[in-house]
Amino acid sequence: MEVLDHLINSYGRFKRLLIKPCGGIKGEVSVSGAKNSALPLLAASLLVEDLTLENFPFLLDTLYALKILKLLGKEVELFPDRKRVRIYGGITSTKVPLELASLFRGSILFLGGLLGAVGKAIVPPPGGCPIGSRPIDQHLKFAEHLGADVDFENGYISVNLKAPASRGDFSFDLITVTGTENALLTLVGIEGEHTLRNVALEPEVLDLVNFLREVGINVETYGRTMKIEVPPKGKLKRRLTYRVIPDRIEAGTFLVLGGLLGEPLRVKNLNVDNLGAVIEKLTLSGVRVNVLSPSEVEVFRGETLRGIDIETAPYPGFPTDMQAQFMAMLSVARGNSVIVERIFENRFKHAFELQKMGANIAVKGNTALIEGVESLKGAKVKATDLRASASLVIAGLIARGETVIENIGHLLRGYEDMDKKLQGLGCEVVLL
Ligand code: EPZ
């Protein structure tokens, strides 16, 4: 069996995670490359002849994306030990298979990658975490704005850019991360000047922007407006090596863990600048975060954690992808906390699992009210989505008694070697 399938099978075979209580963590952990940067960069590999990605996170979502690239005709070489992947060669198909696309949300990025590379794409609606309806109307509206034909056939969306496509002077109705990334990827194929307004400015979007600059595309940002200047195809770089930025959500997950158990916990290979809102909320809650350098911090457990209020928002606001992990922490903070989820309409499923562990949480619409309890108790719980699974891991480590998290595939979709990293810190966790 080839390496890619072997890796997918080796992660995919685990069903649950067993967690034993952990009294404290003293040690250091290194953050992997960002999943949500790697995915648009993998889609961008369709735009060049030969791309090597360094600091590449080997986890299920990125492995699924590599498998899609192979089915689209690209050659893929994996170097897991060096955290490196090489994608090269031409495109032989423009159809993204349903079985793979339905496994993760990031598959929608192949729409932009294919449109930018060859002007047409057949993609299924994406899968991913069940955290709301997650429409892609903005992605399709942008393609239509460029003059593309958009058709729905047999469960697939077929998009054809008619040549010559009109200019991409477009304003998004709402801020969308992958929508902005898809627009950027598509525009690579259309020579000239374009303007995108009301764009997402998440660090992962800006990582794609940096990559496009390396390729030879001029991108300027003014607030939430981006001006993009695409030179003739012949002037673009065709072979390059690019380093994926550190995963700010994985980093944030370890910071929360450090806030509960750090004696202290040192977190390395992160980018402090991308973690402003997370560090601010940790500090408000009574956690001491000591910034040692732009890429390294140490976190000391908060002796008396206080309840705080959180409202998720597009970057630079508090990330929706950190809300679940904070909920686990605030479950044992002194006093009350309020979390308002403003990005996704159904992202509180972890609250009901945390309740099984003794947390006192009331959910009303997009608001969760948390009344801190003395401690959590181990239980059999179920991971309902990726970040929910991270919150349950945190809860399991601070709980009294054993915890078993079912449906652990969600964690393996988005965290590289989480079990090994925790074991390296002395935690007793076992994938089963
Ligand atoms: C990205 O999802 C991330 N995924 C998510 O990470 C993250 O939670 C989210 O951005 C917000 O930061 C990837 O990067 C692969 P959106 P995305 O489009 O792009 C609505 C994780 O845990 N919307 O910014 O799908 C949408 O329903 C995951 O790693 C439309 O209405 O999110 C949501 O309410 C989960 N129409 C809001 O916008 C559209 O066409 C923001 O979604 C597009 C989005």
CSV table of C-alpha atoms and ligand atoms in Angstrom, one decimal:
chain,number,residue,atom,x,y,z
A,1,MET,CA,0.0,0.0,0.0
A,2,GLU,CA,1.4,3.4,-0.8
A,3,VAL,CA,2.5,5.8,2.0
A,4,LEU,CA,-0.5,8.2,1.7
A,5,ASP,CA,-3.1,5.4,2.0
A,6,HIS,CA,-1.1,3.8,4.8
A,7,LEU,CA,-1.1,7.1,6.8
A,8,ILE,CA,-4.8,7.7,6.2
A,9,ASN,CA,-5.6,4.1,7.4
A,10,SER,CA,-3.2,4.4,10.4
A,11,TYR,CA,-5.0,7.5,11.6
A,12,GLY,CA,-8.5,6.4,10.5
A,13,ARG,CA,-8.4,3.1,12.5
A,14,PHE,CA,-8.8,4.8,15.9
A,15,LYS,CA,-12.2,5.1,17.3
A,16,ARG,CA,-11.8,6.5,20.9
A,17,LEU,CA,-9.3,8.2,23.2
A,18,LEU,CA,-8.8,7.1,26.8
A,19,ILE,CA,-7.7,9.8,29.2
A,20,LYS,CA,-6.5,9.5,32.7
A,21,PRO,CA,-6.5,12.5,35.1
A,22,CYS,CA,-3.4,14.6,35.1
A,23,GLY,CA,-2.2,16.5,38.2
A,24,GLY,CA,0.0,19.0,36.4
A,25,ILE,CA,2.1,19.4,33.3
A,26,LYS,CA,5.7,20.6,33.4
A,27,GLY,CA,7.5,20.5,30.0
A,28,GLU,CA,7.4,21.8,26.5
A,29,VAL,CA,5.5,21.1,23.4
A,30,SER,CA,6.0,22.3,19.8
A,31,VAL,CA,3.1,23.5,17.7
A,32,SER,CA,2.7,22.0,14.2
A,33,GLY,CA,2.0,23.8,10.9
A,34,ALA,CA,-1.5,25.3,10.5
A,35,LYS,CA,-4.2,22.9,9.1
A,36,ASN,CA,-6.2,25.9,7.8
A,37,SER,CA,-3.1,27.3,6.0
A,38,ALA,CA,-2.0,24.0,4.6
A,39,LEU,CA,-5.4,23.4,3.0
A,40,PRO,CA,-5.5,26.5,0.8
A,41,LEU,CA,-1.8,26.1,0.0
A,42,LEU,CA,-2.5,22.5,-1.2
A,43,ALA,CA,-5.3,23.9,-3.4
A,44,ALA,CA,-2.7,26.5,-4.6
A,45,SER,CA,-0.4,23.8,-5.6
A,46,LEU,CA,-2.7,23.4,-8.7
A,47,LEU,CA,-1.5,26.8,-9.8
A,48,VAL,CA,2.2,25.9,-10.0
A,49,GLU,CA,4.3,23.1,-11.5
A,50,ASP,CA,6.2,22.1,-8.4
A,51,LEU,CA,5.6,23.1,-4.8
A,52,THR,CA,7.3,21.9,-1.7
A,53,LEU,CA,5.5,22.8,1.6
A,54,GLU,CA,7.6,22.8,4.8
A,55,ASN,CA,6.3,22.7,8.4
A,56,PHE,CA,3.4,20.7,6.8
A,57,PRO,CA,0.9,19.1,9.3
A,58,PHE,CA,0.3,15.4,8.7
A,59,LEU,CA,-3.3,15.0,9.8
A,60,LEU,CA,-6.4,13.5,8.3
A,61,ASP,CA,-7.8,16.6,6.5
A,62,THR,CA,-4.5,17.4,4.8
A,63,LEU,CA,-4.0,13.8,3.9
A,64,TYR,CA,-7.5,13.7,2.3
A,65,ALA,CA,-6.5,16.9,0.4
A,66,LEU,CA,-3.4,15.2,-0.9
A,67,LYS,CA,-5.4,12.3,-2.1
A,68,ILE,CA,-7.7,14.6,-4.0
A,69,LEU,CA,-4.6,16.3,-5.6
A,70,LYS,CA,-3.4,12.8,-6.8
A,71,LEU,CA,-6.8,12.1,-8.3
A,72,LEU,CA,-6.6,15.5,-10.1
A,73,GLY,CA,-3.4,14.3,-11.7
A,74,LYS,CA,-0.7,15.7,-9.4
A,75,GLU,CA,2.3,13.7,-8.2
A,76,VAL,CA,2.7,13.7,-4.4
A,77,GLU,CA,5.8,12.9,-2.4
A,78,LEU,CA,5.6,12.7,1.4
A,79,PHE,CA,8.4,13.2,3.9
A,80,PRO,CA,6.5,12.8,7.2
A,81,ASP,CA,9.7,12.8,9.3
A,82,ARG,CA,10.8,16.1,7.9
A,83,LYS,CA,7.2,17.6,7.9
A,84,ARG,CA,7.5,18.2,4.2
A,85,VAL,CA,5.4,17.4,1.2
A,86,ARG,CA,6.1,17.9,-2.5
A,87,ILE,CA,3.3,18.3,-5.1
A,88,TYR,CA,4.3,18.5,-8.8
A,89,GLY,CA,3.1,17.7,-12.3
A,90,GLY,CA,0.1,18.6,-14.3
A,91,ILE,CA,-3.7,18.4,-13.9
A,92,THR,CA,-5.5,15.6,-15.7
A,93,SER,CA,-9.0,15.9,-14.1
A,94,THR,CA,-11.2,18.8,-12.9
A,95,LYS,CA,-13.6,16.7,-10.9
A,96,VAL,CA,-13.2,16.5,-7.1
A,97,PRO,CA,-14.6,13.1,-5.9
A,98,LEU,CA,-17.6,13.2,-3.6
A,99,GLU,CA,-16.4,10.5,-1.2
A,100,LEU,CA,-13.3,12.5,-0.3
A,101,ALA,CA,-14.8,16.0,-0.5
A,102,SER,CA,-17.5,15.1,1.9
A,103,LEU,CA,-15.0,14.3,4.6
A,104,PHE,CA,-13.8,17.9,5.2
A,105,ARG,CA,-14.8,21.4,4.6
A,106,GLY,CA,-11.5,22.5,3.2
A,107,SER,CA,-12.3,20.5,0.0
A,108,ILE,CA,-14.2,23.5,-1.3
A,109,LEU,CA,-10.8,25.2,-1.8
A,110,PHE,CA,-10.2,23.0,-4.9
A,111,LEU,CA,-12.9,25.1,-6.5
A,112,GLY,CA,-10.7,28.1,-6.5
A,113,GLY,CA,-7.5,26.1,-7.2
A,114,LEU,CA,-9.0,24.5,-10.3
A,115,LEU,CA,-10.6,27.7,-11.5
A,116,GLY,CA,-7.3,29.6,-11.1
A,117,ALA,CA,-5.4,26.8,-12.9
A,118,VAL,CA,-7.7,25.8,-15.7
A,119,GLY,CA,-10.9,27.9,-15.5
A,120,LYS,CA,-13.3,25.0,-14.7
A,121,ALA,CA,-14.1,22.8,-11.8
A,122,ILE,CA,-16.6,20.2,-10.8
A,123,VAL,CA,-16.9,20.0,-7.0
A,124,PRO,CA,-19.3,18.5,-4.5
A,125,PRO,CA,-20.7,20.6,-1.7
A,126,PRO,CA,-18.0,20.3,1.1
A,127,GLY,CA,-18.4,18.2,4.3
A,128,GLY,CA,-16.7,19.0,7.6
A,129,CYS,CA,-17.8,19.8,11.1
A,130,PRO,CA,-21.5,19.8,11.7
A,131,ILE,CA,-21.5,23.3,13.3
A,132,GLY,CA,-24.2,25.0,11.2
A,133,SER,CA,-25.6,25.1,7.7
A,134,ARG,CA,-22.3,26.4,6.3
A,135,PRO,CA,-23.5,27.6,2.9
A,136,ILE,CA,-21.1,28.5,0.0
A,137,ASP,CA,-23.3,31.1,-1.7
A,138,GLN,CA,-20.5,33.7,-1.5
A,139,HIS,CA,-18.0,31.4,-3.3
A,140,LEU,CA,-20.5,30.8,-6.1
A,141,LYS,CA,-21.6,34.5,-6.2
A,142,PHE,CA,-18.0,35.5,-6.8
A,143,ALA,CA,-17.6,32.9,-9.6
A,144,GLU,CA,-20.8,34.2,-11.2
A,145,HIS,CA,-19.6,37.8,-10.8
A,146,LEU,CA,-16.6,36.8,-13.0
A,147,GLY,CA,-19.1,35.6,-15.6
A,148,ALA,CA,-18.9,31.9,-14.8
A,149,ASP,CA,-21.6,29.4,-15.6
A,150,VAL,CA,-22.6,27.6,-12.4
A,151,ASP,CA,-24.7,24.4,-12.7
A,152,PHE,CA,-25.8,21.8,-10.2
A,153,GLU,CA,-25.8,18.2,-11.6
A,154,ASN,CA,-26.0,14.9,-9.7
A,155,GLY,CA,-24.8,16.2,-6.4
A,156,TYR,CA,-21.9,18.2,-8.0
A,157,ILE,CA,-21.5,21.9,-8.7
A,158,SER,CA,-20.0,22.5,-12.1
A,159,VAL,CA,-18.3,25.9,-12.6
A,160,ASN,CA,-17.0,27.2,-15.9
A,161,LEU,CA,-15.2,30.5,-16.3
A,162,LYS,CA,-15.9,31.8,-19.8
A,163,ALA,CA,-12.9,33.4,-21.4
A,164,PRO,CA,-12.2,36.3,-21.1
A,165,ALA,CA,-13.5,36.5,-17.5
A,166,SER,CA,-14.4,39.9,-16.3
A,167,ARG,CA,-12.5,41.7,-13.6
A,168,GLY,CA,-12.8,40.5,-10.0
A,169,ASP,CA,-14.0,43.8,-8.4
A,170,PHE,CA,-16.2,42.2,-5.8
A,171,SER,CA,-17.6,42.8,-2.3
A,172,PHE,CA,-18.5,39.9,-0.1
A,173,ASP,CA,-21.8,40.2,1.7
A,174,LEU,CA,-20.2,38.7,4.8
A,175,ILE,CA,-16.7,37.8,6.0
A,176,THR,CA,-15.8,34.3,4.9
A,177,VAL,CA,-12.4,32.7,5.3
A,178,THR,CA,-12.5,30.0,2.6
A,179,GLY,CA,-14.7,32.3,0.4
A,180,THR,CA,-11.9,34.9,0.4
A,181,GLU,CA,-9.3,32.2,-0.2
A,182,ASN,CA,-11.3,30.8,-3.1
A,183,ALA,CA,-11.6,34.2,-4.7
A,184,LEU,CA,-7.8,34.8,-4.4
A,185,LEU,CA,-7.0,31.3,-5.9
A,186,THR,CA,-9.4,31.9,-8.8
A,187,LEU,CA,-8.0,35.4,-9.6
A,188,VAL,CA,-4.5,33.9,-10.2
A,189,GLY,CA,-5.8,32.7,-13.5
A,190,ILE,CA,-7.1,36.1,-14.6
A,191,GLU,CA,-4.4,38.6,-15.7
A,192,GLY,CA,-5.1,42.2,-14.6
A,193,GLU,CA,-6.1,44.3,-11.6
A,194,HIS,CA,-8.8,43.2,-9.2
A,195,THR,CA,-10.3,44.4,-6.0
A,196,LEU,CA,-11.9,42.3,-3.2
A,197,ARG,CA,-13.8,44.1,-0.5
A,198,ASN,CA,-15.0,42.9,2.9
A,199,VAL,CA,-12.4,40.1,2.9
A,200,ALA,CA,-11.4,37.8,5.8
A,201,LEU,CA,-8.1,38.7,7.4
A,202,GLU,CA,-7.4,35.5,9.3
A,203,PRO,CA,-3.7,34.8,9.5
A,204,GLU,CA,-4.3,31.7,7.3
A,205,VAL,CA,-5.8,34.0,4.6
A,206,LEU,CA,-2.7,36.3,4.9
A,207,ASP,CA,-0.5,33.2,4.6
A,208,LEU,CA,-2.1,32.4,1.2
A,209,VAL,CA,-1.6,36.1,0.3
A,210,ASN,CA,2.1,35.8,1.2
A,211,PHE,CA,2.4,32.6,-0.9
A,212,LEU,CA,0.8,34.4,-3.9
A,213,ARG,CA,3.3,37.2,-3.5
A,214,GLU,CA,6.1,34.6,-3.7
A,215,VAL,CA,4.5,33.4,-6.9
A,216,GLY,CA,4.7,36.9,-8.3
A,217,ILE,CA,1.3,38.3,-7.7
A,218,ASN,CA,1.1,41.8,-6.1
A,219,VAL,CA,-1.5,41.9,-3.3
A,220,GLU,CA,-2.0,45.0,-1.1
A,221,THR,CA,-4.4,45.1,1.8
A,222,TYR,CA,-6.2,48.3,3.0
A,223,GLY,CA,-8.3,47.4,6.0
A,224,ARG,CA,-10.8,44.8,4.6
A,225,THR,CA,-10.0,45.7,1.0
A,226,MET,CA,-7.5,43.8,-1.1
A,227,LYS,CA,-6.0,45.0,-4.4
A,228,ILE,CA,-4.6,42.1,-6.5
A,229,GLU,CA,-2.5,42.6,-9.6
A,230,VAL,CA,-2.0,39.4,-11.6
A,231,PRO,CA,0.8,39.6,-14.2
A,232,PRO,CA,0.8,37.5,-17.4
A,233,LYS,CA,1.0,33.7,-16.7
A,234,GLY,CA,4.6,33.5,-18.1
A,235,LYS,CA,5.8,35.8,-15.4
A,236,LEU,CA,4.6,33.7,-12.5
A,237,LYS,CA,7.0,31.5,-10.6
A,238,ARG,CA,6.3,27.8,-11.3
A,239,ARG,CA,8.5,26.1,-8.8
A,240,LEU,CA,8.9,27.1,-5.1
A,241,THR,CA,9.2,26.0,-1.5
A,242,TYR,CA,7.0,27.6,1.1
A,243,ARG,CA,6.8,27.2,4.9
A,244,VAL,CA,3.3,26.8,6.5
A,245,ILE,CA,2.7,29.2,9.5
A,246,PRO,CA,2.3,27.7,13.0
A,247,ASP,CA,-1.2,26.6,13.9
A,248,ARG,CA,-2.7,29.3,16.1
A,249,ILE,CA,-5.6,27.1,17.2
A,250,GLU,CA,-3.4,24.2,18.2
A,251,ALA,CA,-1.2,26.7,20.0
A,252,GLY,CA,-4.3,28.2,21.7
A,253,THR,CA,-5.5,24.7,22.7
A,254,PHE,CA,-2.1,24.1,24.5
A,255,LEU,CA,-2.3,27.6,26.1
A,256,VAL,CA,-5.7,26.7,27.6
A,257,LEU,CA,-4.3,23.4,28.8
A,258,GLY,CA,-1.3,25.3,30.4
A,259,GLY,CA,-3.7,27.7,32.1
A,260,LEU,CA,-5.3,24.6,33.8
A,261,LEU,CA,-2.3,22.4,34.4
A,262,GLY,CA,0.9,24.3,33.6
A,263,GLU,CA,3.8,24.1,36.1
A,264,PRO,CA,4.6,25.8,33.7
A,265,LEU,CA,3.9,24.5,30.2
A,266,ARG,CA,6.2,25.9,27.6
A,267,VAL,CA,4.7,26.2,24.1
A,268,LYS,CA,7.1,26.5,21.2
A,269,ASN,CA,6.9,27.3,17.5
A,270,LEU,CA,3.9,29.5,17.7
A,271,ASN,CA,3.3,33.0,16.5
A,272,VAL,CA,2.4,35.2,19.5
A,273,ASP,CA,1.2,38.0,17.2
A,274,ASN,CA,-1.6,35.7,15.9
A,275,LEU,CA,-2.8,34.9,19.4
A,276,GLY,CA,-3.7,38.3,20.8
A,277,ALA,CA,-7.4,37.8,21.6
A,278,VAL,CA,-6.7,34.3,23.1
A,279,ILE,CA,-3.9,35.5,25.4
A,280,GLU,CA,-6.0,38.5,26.4
A,281,LYS,CA,-8.9,36.3,27.5
A,282,LEU,CA,-6.5,33.8,29.3
A,283,THR,CA,-4.9,36.7,31.2
A,284,LEU,CA,-8.3,38.1,32.2
A,285,SER,CA,-9.3,34.7,33.5
A,286,GLY,CA,-6.2,34.7,35.8
A,287,VAL,CA,-3.7,32.7,33.7
A,288,ARG,CA,-0.1,33.9,33.6
A,289,VAL,CA,1.3,33.8,30.1
A,290,ASN,CA,4.9,34.7,29.9
A,291,VAL,CA,6.1,35.6,26.4
A,292,LEU,CA,9.7,34.4,26.0
A,293,SER,CA,10.1,35.3,22.4
A,294,PRO,CA,7.8,35.9,19.3
A,295,SER,CA,7.6,32.1,18.9
A,296,GLU,CA,7.7,30.8,22.5
A,297,VAL,CA,5.6,31.3,25.6
A,298,GLU,CA,5.3,29.7,29.0
A,299,VAL,CA,1.9,29.3,30.7
A,300,PHE,CA,1.4,28.9,34.4
A,301,ARG,CA,-1.8,27.4,35.7
A,302,GLY,CA,-4.2,30.0,37.1
A,303,GLU,CA,-4.4,29.4,40.9
A,304,THR,CA,-7.8,30.9,41.0
A,305,LEU,CA,-9.4,31.0,37.6
A,306,ARG,CA,-12.1,33.6,37.2
A,307,GLY,CA,-15.2,33.5,35.0
A,308,ILE,CA,-15.1,35.8,31.9
A,309,ASP,CA,-17.2,36.8,28.9
A,310,ILE,CA,-16.3,35.8,25.4
A,311,GLU,CA,-17.8,36.7,22.1
A,312,THR,CA,-16.5,35.1,18.9
A,313,ALA,CA,-15.7,37.3,15.9
A,314,PRO,CA,-13.7,37.3,12.7
A,315,TYR,CA,-10.0,37.9,13.2
A,316,PRO,CA,-8.6,39.8,15.0
A,317,GLY,CA,-11.5,39.0,17.3
A,318,PHE,CA,-11.8,35.9,19.5
A,319,PRO,CA,-11.7,32.8,17.2
A,320,THR,CA,-14.7,30.6,17.0
A,321,ASP,CA,-12.2,27.7,16.8
A,322,MET,CA,-11.1,28.4,20.4
A,323,GLN,CA,-14.6,28.8,22.0
A,324,ALA,CA,-15.0,25.1,22.9
A,325,GLN,CA,-11.6,24.8,24.6
A,326,PHE,CA,-12.3,27.9,26.7
A,327,MET,CA,-15.7,26.5,27.7
A,328,ALA,CA,-13.9,23.5,29.2
A,329,MET,CA,-11.6,25.8,31.2
A,330,LEU,CA,-14.4,28.1,32.3
A,331,SER,CA,-16.4,25.1,33.5
A,332,VAL,CA,-14.1,25.0,36.5
A,333,ALA,CA,-13.5,28.8,36.9
A,334,ARG,CA,-14.8,30.6,39.9
A,335,GLY,CA,-18.1,32.5,39.1
A,336,ASN,CA,-20.1,32.8,35.9
A,337,SER,CA,-19.0,33.1,32.3
A,338,VAL,CA,-20.9,33.9,29.1
A,339,ILE,CA,-19.8,32.7,25.7
A,340,VAL,CA,-21.6,34.2,22.6
A,341,GLU,CA,-21.0,32.4,19.3
A,342,ARG,CA,-21.3,34.8,16.5
A,343,ILE,CA,-19.8,32.9,13.5
A,344,PHE,CA,-21.7,29.5,13.4
A,345,GLU,CA,-25.3,29.0,14.5
A,346,ASN,CA,-24.8,25.5,15.9
A,347,ARG,CA,-21.4,25.3,17.6
A,348,PHE,CA,-22.3,24.4,21.2
A,349,LYS,CA,-22.7,20.6,21.0
A,350,HIS,CA,-19.6,20.2,23.3
A,351,ALA,CA,-21.6,21.9,26.1
A,352,PHE,CA,-23.9,18.9,26.3
A,353,GLU,CA,-20.9,16.5,26.5
A,354,LEU,CA,-19.2,18.7,29.1
A,355,GLN,CA,-22.5,18.5,31.1
A,356,LYS,CA,-22.0,14.7,31.3
A,357,MET,CA,-18.7,15.5,33.0
A,358,GLY,CA,-20.4,17.6,35.6
A,359,ALA,CA,-20.1,21.1,34.0
A,360,ASN,CA,-22.9,23.5,34.7
A,361,ILE,CA,-23.7,25.0,31.3
A,362,ALA,CA,-27.0,26.4,30.0
A,363,VAL,CA,-27.3,27.0,26.2
A,364,LYS,CA,-29.8,29.4,24.8
A,365,GLY,CA,-29.5,30.0,21.1
A,366,ASN,CA,-26.0,31.3,20.4
A,367,THR,CA,-25.3,32.0,24.1
A,368,ALA,CA,-23.8,29.6,26.7
A,369,LEU,CA,-24.0,30.5,30.4
A,370,ILE,CA,-21.4,28.7,32.4
A,371,GLU,CA,-21.4,28.5,36.2
A,372,GLY,CA,-18.1,27.3,37.4
A,373,VAL,CA,-18.0,24.0,39.4
A,374,GLU,CA,-15.3,22.7,41.8
A,375,SER,CA,-14.2,19.9,39.5
A,376,LEU,CA,-15.3,17.8,36.5
A,377,LYS,CA,-15.6,14.0,36.7
A,378,GLY,CA,-14.5,11.5,34.1
A,379,ALA,CA,-17.2,10.1,31.8
A,380,LYS,CA,-17.9,8.5,28.5
A,381,VAL,CA,-18.4,11.3,26.0
A,382,LYS,CA,-18.6,11.8,22.3
A,383,ALA,CA,-16.6,14.2,20.1
A,384,THR,CA,-19.2,16.1,17.9
A,385,ASP,CA,-16.7,18.1,15.9
A,386,LEU,CA,-13.0,19.0,15.7
A,387,ARG,CA,-12.7,21.7,18.4
A,388,ALA,CA,-15.3,20.0,20.5
A,389,SER,CA,-13.0,17.0,20.6
A,390,ALA,CA,-10.2,19.3,21.9
A,391,SER,CA,-12.4,20.7,24.6
A,392,LEU,CA,-13.2,17.1,25.8
A,393,VAL,CA,-9.5,16.2,25.8
A,394,ILE,CA,-8.8,19.2,28.1
A,395,ALA,CA,-11.8,18.4,30.3
A,396,GLY,CA,-10.7,14.7,30.5
A,397,LEU,CA,-7.2,15.7,31.7
A,398,ILE,CA,-8.5,17.9,34.5
A,399,ALA,CA,-11.4,15.6,35.5
A,400,ARG,CA,-11.4,13.2,38.4
A,401,GLY,CA,-11.5,9.6,37.0
A,402,GLU,CA,-11.1,8.2,33.5
A,403,THR,CA,-12.7,9.7,30.4
A,404,VAL,CA,-13.3,8.0,27.1
A,405,ILE,CA,-14.0,10.1,24.1
A,406,GLU,CA,-15.9,8.3,21.3
A,407,ASN,CA,-15.7,9.4,17.7
A,408,ILE,CA,-12.1,10.6,18.1
A,409,GLY,CA,-11.7,10.8,14.3
A,410,HIS,CA,-12.7,14.5,14.6
A,411,LEU,CA,-9.5,15.2,16.7
A,412,LEU,CA,-7.3,13.3,14.2
A,413,ARG,CA,-8.7,15.4,11.3
A,414,GLY,CA,-7.3,18.6,12.7
A,415,TYR,CA,-4.5,18.0,15.3
A,416,GLU,CA,-1.2,16.5,14.4
A,417,ASP,CA,0.0,13.8,16.8
A,418,MET,CA,-2.1,15.2,19.7
A,419,ASP,CA,-1.8,11.9,21.6
A,420,LYS,CA,2.0,11.7,21.2
A,421,LYS,CA,2.4,15.4,22.2
A,422,LEU,CA,0.3,14.9,25.3
A,423,GLN,CA,2.2,11.6,26.2
A,424,GLY,CA,5.5,13.6,25.8
A,425,LEU,CA,4.2,15.9,28.5
A,426,GLY,CA,3.5,13.0,30.8
A,427,CYS,CA,-0.2,12.8,30.3
A,428,GLU,CA,-1.8,9.3,30.1
A,429,VAL,CA,-3.8,9.3,26.9
A,430,VAL,CA,-4.2,6.3,24.6
A,431,LEU,CA,-5.9,6.1,21.2
A,432,LEU,CA,-8.0,2.9,20.9
B,1,EPZ,C1,-13.0,28.5,8.1
B,1,EPZ,O1,-14.2,27.9,7.7
B,1,EPZ,C2,-12.2,27.4,8.8
B,1,EPZ,N1,-12.0,26.3,8.0
B,1,EPZ,C3,-13.0,27.0,10.1
B,1,EPZ,O2,-12.2,26.2,10.8
B,1,EPZ,C4,-13.2,28.3,10.9
B,1,EPZ,O3,-14.1,28.0,12.0
B,1,EPZ,C5,-14.0,29.4,10.1
B,1,EPZ,O4,-13.2,29.6,8.9
B,1,EPZ,C6,-14.1,30.7,10.8
B,1,EPZ,O5,-12.9,31.2,11.2
B,1,EPZ,C7,-11.0,26.3,7.1
B,1,EPZ,O6,-10.3,27.2,7.0
B,1,EPZ,C8,-10.9,25.0,6.3
B,1,EPZ,P1,-16.5,31.0,6.9
B,1,EPZ,P2,-15.2,28.5,6.6
B,1,EPZ,O7,-16.8,30.9,5.4
B,1,EPZ,O8,-14.3,29.2,5.6
B,1,EPZ,C9,-21.1,32.0,6.7
B,1,EPZ,C10,-11.8,24.3,12.2
B,1,EPZ,O9,-12.2,23.9,13.4
B,1,EPZ,N2,-21.0,31.8,5.2
B,1,EPZ,O10,-15.5,32.1,7.3
B,1,EPZ,O11,-16.1,27.5,6.2
B,1,EPZ,C11,-20.9,30.7,7.4
B,1,EPZ,O12,-22.1,29.9,7.4
B,1,EPZ,C12,-12.7,24.9,11.2
B,1,EPZ,O13,-10.6,24.2,11.9
B,1,EPZ,C13,-22.1,32.1,4.4
B,1,EPZ,O14,-23.2,32.4,4.8
B,1,EPZ,O15,-15.9,29.6,7.4
B,1,EPZ,C14,-20.5,31.2,8.8
B,1,EPZ,O16,-21.6,31.5,9.5
B,1,EPZ,C15,-14.2,24.7,11.6
B,1,EPZ,N3,-21.9,31.9,3.0
B,1,EPZ,C16,-19.7,32.5,8.4
B,1,EPZ,O17,-20.1,32.8,7.1
B,1,EPZ,C17,-20.7,31.6,2.5
B,1,EPZ,O18,-20.7,31.5,1.2
B,1,EPZ,C18,-18.2,32.3,8.4
B,1,EPZ,O19,-17.8,31.1,7.7
B,1,EPZ,C19,-19.6,31.4,3.3
B,1,EPZ,C20,-19.8,31.5,4.7
